[in-house]
Coordinates of C-alpha atoms in Angstrom, one line a residue:
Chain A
X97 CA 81.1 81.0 -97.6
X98 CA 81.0 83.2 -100.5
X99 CA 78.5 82.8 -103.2
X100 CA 79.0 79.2 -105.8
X101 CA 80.0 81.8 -109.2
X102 CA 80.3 78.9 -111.5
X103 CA 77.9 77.0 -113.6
X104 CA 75.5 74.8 -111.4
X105 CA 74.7 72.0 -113.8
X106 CA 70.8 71.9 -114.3
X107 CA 69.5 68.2 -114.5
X108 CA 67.2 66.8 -117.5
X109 CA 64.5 64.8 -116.6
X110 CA 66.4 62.2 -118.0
X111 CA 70.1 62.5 -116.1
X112 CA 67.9 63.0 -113.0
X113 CA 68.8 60.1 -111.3
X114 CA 72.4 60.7 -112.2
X115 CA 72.4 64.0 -110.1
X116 CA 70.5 62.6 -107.2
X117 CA 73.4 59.7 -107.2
X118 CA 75.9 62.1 -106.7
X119 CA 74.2 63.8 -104.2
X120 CA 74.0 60.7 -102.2
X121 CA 78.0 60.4 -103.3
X122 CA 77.4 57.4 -105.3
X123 CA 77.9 57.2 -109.2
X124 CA 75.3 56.1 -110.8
X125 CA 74.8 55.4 -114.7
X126 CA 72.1 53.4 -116.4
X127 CA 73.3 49.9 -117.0
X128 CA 71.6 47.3 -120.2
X129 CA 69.4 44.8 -118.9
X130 CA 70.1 43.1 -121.6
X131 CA 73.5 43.7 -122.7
X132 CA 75.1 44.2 -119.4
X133 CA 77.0 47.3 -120.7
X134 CA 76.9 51.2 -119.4
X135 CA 76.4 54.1 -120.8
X136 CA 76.5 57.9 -120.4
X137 CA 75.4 60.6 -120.8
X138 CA 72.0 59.3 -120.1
X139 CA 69.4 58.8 -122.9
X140 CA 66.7 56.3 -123.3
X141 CA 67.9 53.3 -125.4
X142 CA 70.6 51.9 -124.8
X143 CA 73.3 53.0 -127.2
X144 CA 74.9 49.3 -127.6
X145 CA 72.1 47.4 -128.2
X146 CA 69.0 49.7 -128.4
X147 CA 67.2 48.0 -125.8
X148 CA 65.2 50.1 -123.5
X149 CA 65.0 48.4 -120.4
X150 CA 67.9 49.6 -117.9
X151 CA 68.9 49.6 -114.3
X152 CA 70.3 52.6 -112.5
X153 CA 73.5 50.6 -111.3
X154 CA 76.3 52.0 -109.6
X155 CA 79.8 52.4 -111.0
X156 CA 83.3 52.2 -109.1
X157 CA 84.6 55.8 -109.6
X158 CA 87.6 54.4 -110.8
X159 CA 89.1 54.9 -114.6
X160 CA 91.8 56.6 -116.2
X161 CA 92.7 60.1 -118.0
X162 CA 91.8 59.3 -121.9
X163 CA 92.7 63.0 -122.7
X164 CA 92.6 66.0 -120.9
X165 CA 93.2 69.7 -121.5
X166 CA 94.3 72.6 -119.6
X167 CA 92.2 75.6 -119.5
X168 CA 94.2 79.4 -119.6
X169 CA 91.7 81.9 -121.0
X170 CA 88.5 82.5 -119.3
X171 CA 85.3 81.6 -120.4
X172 CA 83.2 82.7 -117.5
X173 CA 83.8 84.3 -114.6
X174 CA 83.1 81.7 -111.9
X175 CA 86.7 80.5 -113.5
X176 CA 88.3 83.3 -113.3
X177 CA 90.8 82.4 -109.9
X178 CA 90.9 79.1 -111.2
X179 CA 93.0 79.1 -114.6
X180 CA 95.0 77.2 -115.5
X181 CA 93.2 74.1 -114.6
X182 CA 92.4 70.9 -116.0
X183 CA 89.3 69.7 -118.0
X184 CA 89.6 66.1 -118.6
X185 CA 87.6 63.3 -120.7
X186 CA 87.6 60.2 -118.1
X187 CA 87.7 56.4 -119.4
X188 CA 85.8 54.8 -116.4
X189 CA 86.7 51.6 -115.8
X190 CA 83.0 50.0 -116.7
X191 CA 83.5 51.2 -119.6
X192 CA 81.9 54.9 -120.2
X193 CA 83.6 58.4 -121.1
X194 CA 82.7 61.8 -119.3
X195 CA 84.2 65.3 -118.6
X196 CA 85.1 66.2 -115.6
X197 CA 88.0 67.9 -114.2
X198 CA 91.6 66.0 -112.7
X199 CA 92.4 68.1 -109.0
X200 CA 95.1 67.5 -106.2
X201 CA 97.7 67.8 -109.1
X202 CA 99.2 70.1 -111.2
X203 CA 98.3 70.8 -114.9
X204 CA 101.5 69.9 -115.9
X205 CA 101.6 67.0 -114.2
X206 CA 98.3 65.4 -115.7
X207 CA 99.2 62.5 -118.6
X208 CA 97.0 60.8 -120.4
X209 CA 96.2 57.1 -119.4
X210 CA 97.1 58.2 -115.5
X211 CA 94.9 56.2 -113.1
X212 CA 92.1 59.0 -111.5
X213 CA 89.4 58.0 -108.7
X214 CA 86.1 59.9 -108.1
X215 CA 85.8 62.9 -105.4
X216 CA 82.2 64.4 -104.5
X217 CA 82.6 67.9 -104.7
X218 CA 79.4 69.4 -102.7
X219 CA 79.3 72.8 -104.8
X220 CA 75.6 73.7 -102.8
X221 CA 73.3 72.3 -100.6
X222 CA 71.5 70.4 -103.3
X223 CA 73.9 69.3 -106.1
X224 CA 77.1 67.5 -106.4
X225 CA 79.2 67.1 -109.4
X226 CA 81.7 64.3 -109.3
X227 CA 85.7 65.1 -109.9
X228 CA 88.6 62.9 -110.4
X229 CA 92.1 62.7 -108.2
X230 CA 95.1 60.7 -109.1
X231 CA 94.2 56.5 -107.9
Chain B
X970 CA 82.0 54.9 -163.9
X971 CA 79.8 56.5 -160.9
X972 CA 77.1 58.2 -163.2
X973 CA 77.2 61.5 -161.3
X974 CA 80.8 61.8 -162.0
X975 CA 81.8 64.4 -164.4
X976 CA 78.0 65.5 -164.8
X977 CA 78.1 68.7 -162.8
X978 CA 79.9 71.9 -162.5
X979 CA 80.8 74.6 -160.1
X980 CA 80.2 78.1 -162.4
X981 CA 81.0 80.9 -160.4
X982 CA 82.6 82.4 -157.3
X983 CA 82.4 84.7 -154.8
X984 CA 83.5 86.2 -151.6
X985 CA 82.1 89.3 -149.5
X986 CA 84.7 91.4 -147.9
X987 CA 86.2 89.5 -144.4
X988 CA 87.3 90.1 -141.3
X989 CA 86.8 93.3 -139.1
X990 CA 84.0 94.3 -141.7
X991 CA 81.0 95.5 -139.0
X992 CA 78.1 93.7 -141.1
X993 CA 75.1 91.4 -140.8
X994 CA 76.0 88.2 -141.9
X995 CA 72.5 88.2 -144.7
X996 CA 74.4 91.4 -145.8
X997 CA 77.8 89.8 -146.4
X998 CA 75.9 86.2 -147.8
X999 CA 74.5 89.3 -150.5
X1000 CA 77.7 90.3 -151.6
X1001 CA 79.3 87.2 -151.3
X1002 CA 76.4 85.6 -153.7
X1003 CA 76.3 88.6 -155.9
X1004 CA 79.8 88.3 -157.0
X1005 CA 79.6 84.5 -158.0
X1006 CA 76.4 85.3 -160.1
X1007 CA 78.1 88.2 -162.2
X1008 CA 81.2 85.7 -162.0
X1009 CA 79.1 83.2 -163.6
X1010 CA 77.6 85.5 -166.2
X1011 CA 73.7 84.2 -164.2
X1012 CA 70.7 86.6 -163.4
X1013 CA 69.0 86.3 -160.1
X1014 CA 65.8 85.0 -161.8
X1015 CA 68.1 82.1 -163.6
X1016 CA 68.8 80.7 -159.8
X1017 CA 66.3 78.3 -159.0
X1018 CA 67.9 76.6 -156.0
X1019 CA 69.3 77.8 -153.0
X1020 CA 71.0 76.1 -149.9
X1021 CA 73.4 78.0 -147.5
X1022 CA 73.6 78.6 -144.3
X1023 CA 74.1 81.1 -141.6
X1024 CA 74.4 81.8 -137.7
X1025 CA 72.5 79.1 -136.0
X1026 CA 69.9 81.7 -134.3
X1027 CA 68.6 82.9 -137.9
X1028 CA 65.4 80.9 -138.5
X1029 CA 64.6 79.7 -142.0
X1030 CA 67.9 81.2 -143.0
X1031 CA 67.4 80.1 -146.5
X1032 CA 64.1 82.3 -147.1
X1033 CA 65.5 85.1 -145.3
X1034 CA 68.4 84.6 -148.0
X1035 CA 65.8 84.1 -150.5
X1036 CA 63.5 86.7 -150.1
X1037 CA 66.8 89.2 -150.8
X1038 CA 67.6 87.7 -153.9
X1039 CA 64.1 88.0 -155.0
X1040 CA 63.5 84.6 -156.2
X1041 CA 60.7 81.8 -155.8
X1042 CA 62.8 78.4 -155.6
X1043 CA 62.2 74.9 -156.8
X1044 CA 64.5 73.9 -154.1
X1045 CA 65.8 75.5 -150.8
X1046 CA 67.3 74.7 -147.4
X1047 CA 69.5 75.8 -144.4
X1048 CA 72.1 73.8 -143.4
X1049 CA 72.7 72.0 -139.5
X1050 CA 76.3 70.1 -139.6
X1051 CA 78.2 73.4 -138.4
X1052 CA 81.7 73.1 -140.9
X1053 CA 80.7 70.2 -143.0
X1054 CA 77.6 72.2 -144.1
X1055 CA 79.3 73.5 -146.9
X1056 CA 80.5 70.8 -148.8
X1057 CA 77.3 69.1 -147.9
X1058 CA 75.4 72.2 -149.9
X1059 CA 76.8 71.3 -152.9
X1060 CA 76.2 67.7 -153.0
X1061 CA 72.7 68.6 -152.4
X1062 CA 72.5 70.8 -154.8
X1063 CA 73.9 68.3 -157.0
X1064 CA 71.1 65.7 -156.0
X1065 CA 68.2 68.5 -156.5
X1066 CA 69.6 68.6 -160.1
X1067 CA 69.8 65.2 -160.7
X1068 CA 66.4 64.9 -159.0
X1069 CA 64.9 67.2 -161.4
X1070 CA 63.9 69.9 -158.7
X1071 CA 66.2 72.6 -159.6
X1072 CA 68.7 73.3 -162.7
X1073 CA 71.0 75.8 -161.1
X1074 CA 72.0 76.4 -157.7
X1075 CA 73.6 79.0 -155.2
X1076 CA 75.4 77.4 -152.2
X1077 CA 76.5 80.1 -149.7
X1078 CA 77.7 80.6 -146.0
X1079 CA 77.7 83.9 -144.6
X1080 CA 78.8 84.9 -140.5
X1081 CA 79.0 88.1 -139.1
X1082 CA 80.8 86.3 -135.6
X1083 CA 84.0 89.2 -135.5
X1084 CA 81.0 91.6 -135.5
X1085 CA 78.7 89.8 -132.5
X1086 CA 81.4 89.5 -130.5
X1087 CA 82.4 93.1 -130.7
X1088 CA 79.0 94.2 -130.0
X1089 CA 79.5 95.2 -126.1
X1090 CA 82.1 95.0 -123.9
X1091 CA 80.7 91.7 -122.5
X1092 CA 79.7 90.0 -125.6
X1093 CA 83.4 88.4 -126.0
X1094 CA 83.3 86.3 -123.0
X1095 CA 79.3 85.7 -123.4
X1096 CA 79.7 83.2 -126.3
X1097 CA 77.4 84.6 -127.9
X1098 CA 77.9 83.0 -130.9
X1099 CA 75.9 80.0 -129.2
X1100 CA 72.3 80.9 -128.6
X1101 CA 71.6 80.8 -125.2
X1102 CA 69.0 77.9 -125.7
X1103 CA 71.2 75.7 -127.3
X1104 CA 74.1 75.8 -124.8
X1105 CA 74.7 72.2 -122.8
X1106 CA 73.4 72.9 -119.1
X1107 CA 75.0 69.7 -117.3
X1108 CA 78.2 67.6 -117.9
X1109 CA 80.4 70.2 -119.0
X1110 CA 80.4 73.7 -118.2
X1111 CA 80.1 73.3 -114.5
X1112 CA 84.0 71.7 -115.1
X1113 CA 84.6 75.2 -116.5
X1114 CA 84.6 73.3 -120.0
X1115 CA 83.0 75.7 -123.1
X1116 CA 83.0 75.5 -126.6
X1117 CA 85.6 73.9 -129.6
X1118 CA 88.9 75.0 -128.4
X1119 CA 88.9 72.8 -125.9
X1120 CA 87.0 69.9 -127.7
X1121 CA 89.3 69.8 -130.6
X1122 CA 92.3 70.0 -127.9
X1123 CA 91.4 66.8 -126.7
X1124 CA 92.4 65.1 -129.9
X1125 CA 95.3 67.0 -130.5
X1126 CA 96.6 65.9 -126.7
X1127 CA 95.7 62.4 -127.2
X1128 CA 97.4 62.2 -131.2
X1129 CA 100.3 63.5 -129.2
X1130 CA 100.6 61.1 -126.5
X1131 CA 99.9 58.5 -129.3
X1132 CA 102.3 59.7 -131.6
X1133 CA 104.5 62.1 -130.1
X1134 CA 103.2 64.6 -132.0
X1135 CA 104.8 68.0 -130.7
X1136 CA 103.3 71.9 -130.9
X1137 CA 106.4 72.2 -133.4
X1138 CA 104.5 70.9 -135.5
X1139 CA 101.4 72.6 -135.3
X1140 CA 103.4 75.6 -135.7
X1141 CA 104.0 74.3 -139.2
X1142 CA 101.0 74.3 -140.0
X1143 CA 100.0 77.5 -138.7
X1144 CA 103.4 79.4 -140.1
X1145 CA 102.7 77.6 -143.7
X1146 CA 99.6 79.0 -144.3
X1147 CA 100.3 82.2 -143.1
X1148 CA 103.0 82.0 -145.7
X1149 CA 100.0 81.7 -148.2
X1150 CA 98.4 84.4 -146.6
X1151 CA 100.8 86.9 -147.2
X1152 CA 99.9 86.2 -151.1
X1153 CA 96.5 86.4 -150.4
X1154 CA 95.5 90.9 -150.5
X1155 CA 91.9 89.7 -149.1
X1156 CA 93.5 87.6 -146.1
X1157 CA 93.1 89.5 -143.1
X1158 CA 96.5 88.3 -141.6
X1159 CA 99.1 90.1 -143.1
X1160 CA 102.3 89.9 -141.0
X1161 CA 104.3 86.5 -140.8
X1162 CA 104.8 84.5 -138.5
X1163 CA 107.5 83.1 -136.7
X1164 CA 108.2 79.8 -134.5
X1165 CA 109.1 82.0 -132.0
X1166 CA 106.0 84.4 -132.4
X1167 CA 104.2 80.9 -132.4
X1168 CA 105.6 79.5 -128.7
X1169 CA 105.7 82.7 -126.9
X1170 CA 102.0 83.8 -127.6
X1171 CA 99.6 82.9 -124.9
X1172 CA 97.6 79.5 -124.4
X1173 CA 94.6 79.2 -125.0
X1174 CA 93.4 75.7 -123.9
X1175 CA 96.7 74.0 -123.9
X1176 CA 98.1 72.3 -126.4
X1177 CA 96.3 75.1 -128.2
X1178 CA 97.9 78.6 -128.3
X1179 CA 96.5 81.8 -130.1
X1180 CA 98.3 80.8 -133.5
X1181 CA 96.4 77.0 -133.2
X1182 CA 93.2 78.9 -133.4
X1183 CA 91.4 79.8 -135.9
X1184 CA 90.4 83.3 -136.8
X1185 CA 87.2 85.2 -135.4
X1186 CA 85.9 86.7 -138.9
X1187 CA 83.1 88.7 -140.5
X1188 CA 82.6 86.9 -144.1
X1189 CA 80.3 85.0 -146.5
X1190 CA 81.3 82.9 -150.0
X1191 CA 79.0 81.4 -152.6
X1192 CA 79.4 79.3 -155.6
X1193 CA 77.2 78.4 -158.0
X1194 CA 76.3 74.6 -159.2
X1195 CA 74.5 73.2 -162.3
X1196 CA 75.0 70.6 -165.1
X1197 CA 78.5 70.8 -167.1
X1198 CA 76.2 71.0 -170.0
X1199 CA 74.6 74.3 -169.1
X1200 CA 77.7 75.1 -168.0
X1201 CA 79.4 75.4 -171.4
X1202 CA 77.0 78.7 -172.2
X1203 CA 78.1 80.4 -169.3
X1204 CA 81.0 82.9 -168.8
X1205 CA 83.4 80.8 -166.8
X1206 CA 85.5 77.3 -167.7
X1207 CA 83.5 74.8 -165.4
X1208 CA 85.3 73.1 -162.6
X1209 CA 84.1 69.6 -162.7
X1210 CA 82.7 68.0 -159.5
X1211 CA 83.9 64.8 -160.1
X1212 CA 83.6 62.9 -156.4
X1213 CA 82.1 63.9 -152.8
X1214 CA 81.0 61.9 -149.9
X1215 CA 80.0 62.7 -145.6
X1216 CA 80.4 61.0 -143.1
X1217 CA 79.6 61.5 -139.4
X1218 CA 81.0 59.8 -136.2
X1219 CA 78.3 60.8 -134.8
X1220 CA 79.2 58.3 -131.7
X1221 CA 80.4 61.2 -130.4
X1222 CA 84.0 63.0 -130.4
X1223 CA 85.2 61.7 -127.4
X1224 CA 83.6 58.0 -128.1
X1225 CA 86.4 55.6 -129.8
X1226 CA 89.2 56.7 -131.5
X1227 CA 87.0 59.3 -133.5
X1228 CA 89.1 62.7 -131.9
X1229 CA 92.5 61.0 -133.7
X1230 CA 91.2 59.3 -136.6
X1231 CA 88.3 61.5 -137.7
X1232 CA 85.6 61.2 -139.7
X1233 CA 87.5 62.2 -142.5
X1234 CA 88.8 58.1 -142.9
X1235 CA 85.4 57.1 -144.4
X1236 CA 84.3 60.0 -146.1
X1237 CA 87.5 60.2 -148.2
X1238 CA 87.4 56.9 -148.8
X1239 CA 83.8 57.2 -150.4
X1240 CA 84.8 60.6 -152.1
X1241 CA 87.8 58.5 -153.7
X1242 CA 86.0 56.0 -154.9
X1243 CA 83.3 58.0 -156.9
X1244 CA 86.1 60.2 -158.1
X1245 CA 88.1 57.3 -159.0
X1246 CA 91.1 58.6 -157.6
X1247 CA 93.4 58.5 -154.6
X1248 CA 95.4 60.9 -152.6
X1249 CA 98.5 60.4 -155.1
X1250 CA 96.3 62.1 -158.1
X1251 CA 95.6 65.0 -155.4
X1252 CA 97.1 68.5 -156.7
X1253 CA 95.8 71.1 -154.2
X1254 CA 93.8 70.6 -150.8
X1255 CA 91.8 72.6 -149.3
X1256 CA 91.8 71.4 -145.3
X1257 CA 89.0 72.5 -142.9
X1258 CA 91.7 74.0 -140.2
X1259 CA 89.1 75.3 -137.6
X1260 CA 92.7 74.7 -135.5
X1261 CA 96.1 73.3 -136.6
X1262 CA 95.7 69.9 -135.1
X1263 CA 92.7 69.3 -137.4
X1264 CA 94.5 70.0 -140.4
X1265 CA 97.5 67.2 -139.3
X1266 CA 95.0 64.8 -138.4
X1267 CA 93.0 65.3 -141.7
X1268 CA 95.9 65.1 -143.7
X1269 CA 96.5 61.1 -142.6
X1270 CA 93.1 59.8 -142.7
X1271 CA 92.8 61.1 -146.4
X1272 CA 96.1 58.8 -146.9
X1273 CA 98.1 62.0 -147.3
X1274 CA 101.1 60.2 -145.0
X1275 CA 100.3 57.4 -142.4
X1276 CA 98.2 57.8 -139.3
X1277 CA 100.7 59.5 -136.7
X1278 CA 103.0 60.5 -139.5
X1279 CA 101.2 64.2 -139.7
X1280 CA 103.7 66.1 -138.1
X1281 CA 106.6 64.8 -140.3
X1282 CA 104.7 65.2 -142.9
X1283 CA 104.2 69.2 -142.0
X1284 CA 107.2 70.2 -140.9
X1285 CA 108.7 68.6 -144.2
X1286 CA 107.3 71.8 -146.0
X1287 CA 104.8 69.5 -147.7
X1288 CA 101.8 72.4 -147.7
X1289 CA 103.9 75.4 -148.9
X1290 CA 103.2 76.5 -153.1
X1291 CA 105.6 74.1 -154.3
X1292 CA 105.9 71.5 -151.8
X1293 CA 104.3 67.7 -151.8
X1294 CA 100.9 69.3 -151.1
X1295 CA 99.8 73.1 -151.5
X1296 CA 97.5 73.3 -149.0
X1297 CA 95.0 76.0 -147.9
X1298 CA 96.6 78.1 -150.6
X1299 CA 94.9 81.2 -149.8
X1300 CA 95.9 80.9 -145.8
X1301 CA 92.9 79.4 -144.8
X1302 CA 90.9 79.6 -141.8
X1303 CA 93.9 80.4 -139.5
X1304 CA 94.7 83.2 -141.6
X1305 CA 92.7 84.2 -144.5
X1306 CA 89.3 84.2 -142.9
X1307 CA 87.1 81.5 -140.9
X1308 CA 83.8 81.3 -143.2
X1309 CA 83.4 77.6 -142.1
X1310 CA 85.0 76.2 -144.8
X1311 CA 83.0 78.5 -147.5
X1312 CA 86.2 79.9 -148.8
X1313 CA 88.1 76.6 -148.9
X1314 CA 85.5 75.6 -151.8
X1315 CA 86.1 78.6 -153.6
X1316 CA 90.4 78.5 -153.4
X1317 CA 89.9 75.2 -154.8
X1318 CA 87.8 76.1 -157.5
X1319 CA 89.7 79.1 -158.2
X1320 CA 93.3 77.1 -158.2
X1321 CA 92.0 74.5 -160.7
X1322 CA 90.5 77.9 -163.1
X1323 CA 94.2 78.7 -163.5
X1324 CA 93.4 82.6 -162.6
X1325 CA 96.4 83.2 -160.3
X1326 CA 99.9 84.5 -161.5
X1327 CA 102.9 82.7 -160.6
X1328 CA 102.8 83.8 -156.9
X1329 CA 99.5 82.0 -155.6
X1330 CA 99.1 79.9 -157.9
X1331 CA 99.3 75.7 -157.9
X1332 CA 101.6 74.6 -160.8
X1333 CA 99.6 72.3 -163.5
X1334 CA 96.5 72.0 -161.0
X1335 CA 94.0 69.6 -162.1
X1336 CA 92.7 67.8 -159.1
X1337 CA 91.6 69.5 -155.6
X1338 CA 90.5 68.2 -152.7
X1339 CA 88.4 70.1 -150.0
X1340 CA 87.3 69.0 -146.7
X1341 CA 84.6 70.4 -144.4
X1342 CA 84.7 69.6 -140.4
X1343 CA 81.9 70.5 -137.9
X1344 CA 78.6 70.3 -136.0
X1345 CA 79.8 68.5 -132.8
X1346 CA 83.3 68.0 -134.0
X1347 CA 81.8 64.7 -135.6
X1348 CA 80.2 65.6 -139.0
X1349 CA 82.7 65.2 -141.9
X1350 CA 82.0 66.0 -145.8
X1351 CA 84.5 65.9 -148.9
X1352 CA 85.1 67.5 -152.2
X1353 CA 86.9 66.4 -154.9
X1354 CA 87.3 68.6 -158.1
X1355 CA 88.7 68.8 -161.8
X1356 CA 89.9 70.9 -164.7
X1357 CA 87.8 70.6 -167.4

């Protein structure tokens, strides 16, 4: 297998546990003790209710396409086989929003509030980064 | 009445020369500040404040800025909200005034991006205007995602899911203010442009084309702010600052509703109030258009039309000279220059001085608003302005 030429994500010490999640193909966000409610990208307080006690808890992979774009230029050449493709913010169904990208469909295909479900993508031996598939 | 209202000035103008100009972006913030001192009839040693900014790998901008003029300052500072910096200048200038810390102030933006990014072969595709160090690492560009295009497409595909909003209309936008352009001798776009040139030309990040996309420009503007009463010794009829106001959705741009009903909702509102005006008593408008969508959008949370009425609104012919609203009248970002909203200010000033002959210029303008847009797509900032 050829070289990985795109961007390997490199993990905070913060979104650690996030990327070790994935590895283990599990999606993992920190979760309120208090407040109950999720949130991303990872931080230290909790951005609801500024409490700072929280649980590593897993989420469904489950959500829908809030909006999504499709990619034509290059930006970096790791992408350059790939355009177009499509870069997409996801509404998860616990509640949080992240980027990632919709695949097994065309671009022009893609609409926004379309059900999507999590896929591990193993991009090397050591990370994971999750993407999302028409539900 | 607010008690700022009405109590300070903008005395001067100036741009440097924009576009393919092969400069340092200090250089062009020179000229750019040179030409609104001699427009204001002021000295270098009569400038006591300074706050501008530049490319976000200059450290301490401001004294580097400084330090060229050759002046000690009361009060200075660089600026960190990306496109709402601007705006944001002059309302702290105004405060350093009214605070006692300065009496007359330079507010200035200079880039020198169409210059970086021609630097080597490779520097196009590098992104170099990013430094390296400030680039996000995770959740994002391993998806192949980079930079504003495709943040500020996200809103434009969710407003048209919403609304049905079409690329039609963000043509209209696009083809209006390359309409203005062709008035403009300094804008550096200087053919028109066609619905059909708009379609066919290649995507960029879908919904946005080439034409939705703001231009890649060398360029610097200044103005100069102090009290309306200095203002009357000075060479130039003072343009009243009569309201401004920020406000960041700092949430984030993909938290909420905050990529189709922008920032621009609160900060208006507060800008209004101060001014004591509403969008009806709104001559001219000067619209941070980074890309077209952004300029729709805008244009309904300032209470131009209703929220998800934008693209009727543009394609009505609402932003040409004599239409509803002449907006971005000397083709803005998308076709004059992008200086990050710099040159918005000074086209509004400009349009209220009266200096333009019949071709470019804003029947009976007495009131222009100006909007600046930036840092994480989030950070908002609004300027309202007078005739004296």
């Amino acid at each position: 297998m050829a070289e990985y030429a795109k961007p390997i994500p490199v993990p905070s010490i913060e979104s650690k546990p996030y990327w070790e999640g994935l590895k283990q193909h599990r999606l993992l966000m920190q979760r309120c003790d208090d407040c109950g409610k999720f949130w991303f990208p990872p931080s230290l307080l909790c951005p609801h209710c500024t409490s700072d006690r929280f649980t590593w808890s897993q989420l469904s992979g489950n959500g829908k396409v809030f909006s999504y774009v499709v990619y034509h230029r290059v930006y970096h050449p790791g992408f350059a086989t790939e355009v177009p493709y499509t870069v997409a913010v996801i509404e998860l169904d616990e509640g949080p929003r992240m980027l990632s990208n919709v695949i097994g469909i065309a671009p022009d295909r893609v609409v926004c509030d379309m059900r999507v479900k999590i896929i591990y993508d193993d991009i090397t031996e050591s990370v994971t980064i999750p993407k999302f598939t028409p539900a | 009445m607010n008690a700022i209202r009405d109590k300070y000035a903008i005395v001067g103008t100036g741009k440097s020369r924009l576009g393919q100009v092969g400069a340092t972006s200090l250089g062009l913030l020179e000229e750019a500040i040179k030409h609104a001192l001699d427009d204001a009839g002021l000295k270098n040693n009569e400038i006591d404040g300074l706050v501008v900014r530049g490319p976000d790998d200059l450290y301490s901008h401001h004294q580097l800025v400084a330090q060229r003029l050759g002046i000690d300052v009361g009060f200075s500072t660089s600026l960190d909200n990306g496109g709402a910096s601007q705006i944001l200048a002059i309302i702290l200038a105004v405060m350093a005034v009214e605070a006692g810390m300065a009496t007359t102030v330079v507010c200035g933006y200079g880039r020198d991006s169409w210059t970086r990014t021609h630097a080597s072969p490779s520097a196009h595709t590098n992104n170099d205007l990013i430094p390296a160090a400030q680039r996000p690492r995770e959740h994002g560009p391993e998806f192949g995602h980079f930079g504003a295009v495709s943040q500020h497409a996200f809103g434009a595909r969710r407003h048209m899911f919403e609304y049905g909003t079409t690329r039609e209309d963000f043509a209209a936008v696009a083809m209006a203010f390359r309409r203005h352009a062709l008035r403009n001798p300094e804008a550096v776009m200087k053919k028109e442009l066609t619905l059909d040139d708009y379609l066919r030309a290649r995507l960029i990040v879908d919904p946005f084309g080439l034409f939705d996309c703001s231009l890649n420009s060398d360029g610097a503007g200044a103005v100069v702010v102090t009290t309306v009463q200095r203002a009357r010794s000075l060479r130039q009829k003072p343009v009243l600052i009569k309201g401004f106001a920020t406000f960041n959705n700092t949430k984030g741009w993909i938290a909420e509703d905050h990529m189709i009903s922008t920032a621009a909702v609160k900060s208006g509102e507060r800008a209004y109030n101060m001014a004591g005006l509403g969008p009806r008593d709104v001559d001219t408008a000067q619209i941070y258009d980074c890309f077209t969508y952004m300029v729709l959008t805008q244009l309904e949370d300032y209470g131009f039309c209703k929220k998800g009425e934008g693209g009727a609104f543009v394609r009505s012919g609402a932003l040409g000279l004599n239409g509803a609203l002449p907006t971005n009248t000397s083709g803005g970002q998308l076709s004059e220059a992008h200086v990050e909203g710099m040159l918005q200010i000074v086209e509004g000033v400009r349009q209220l001085q009266g200096i333009y002959g019949s071709d470019r210029q804003v029947p009976d303008a007495e009131i222009a608003l100006i909007s600046g847009h930036g840092g994480n797509q989030v950070c908002h900032s609004t300027l309202i302005l007078g005739s004296a």
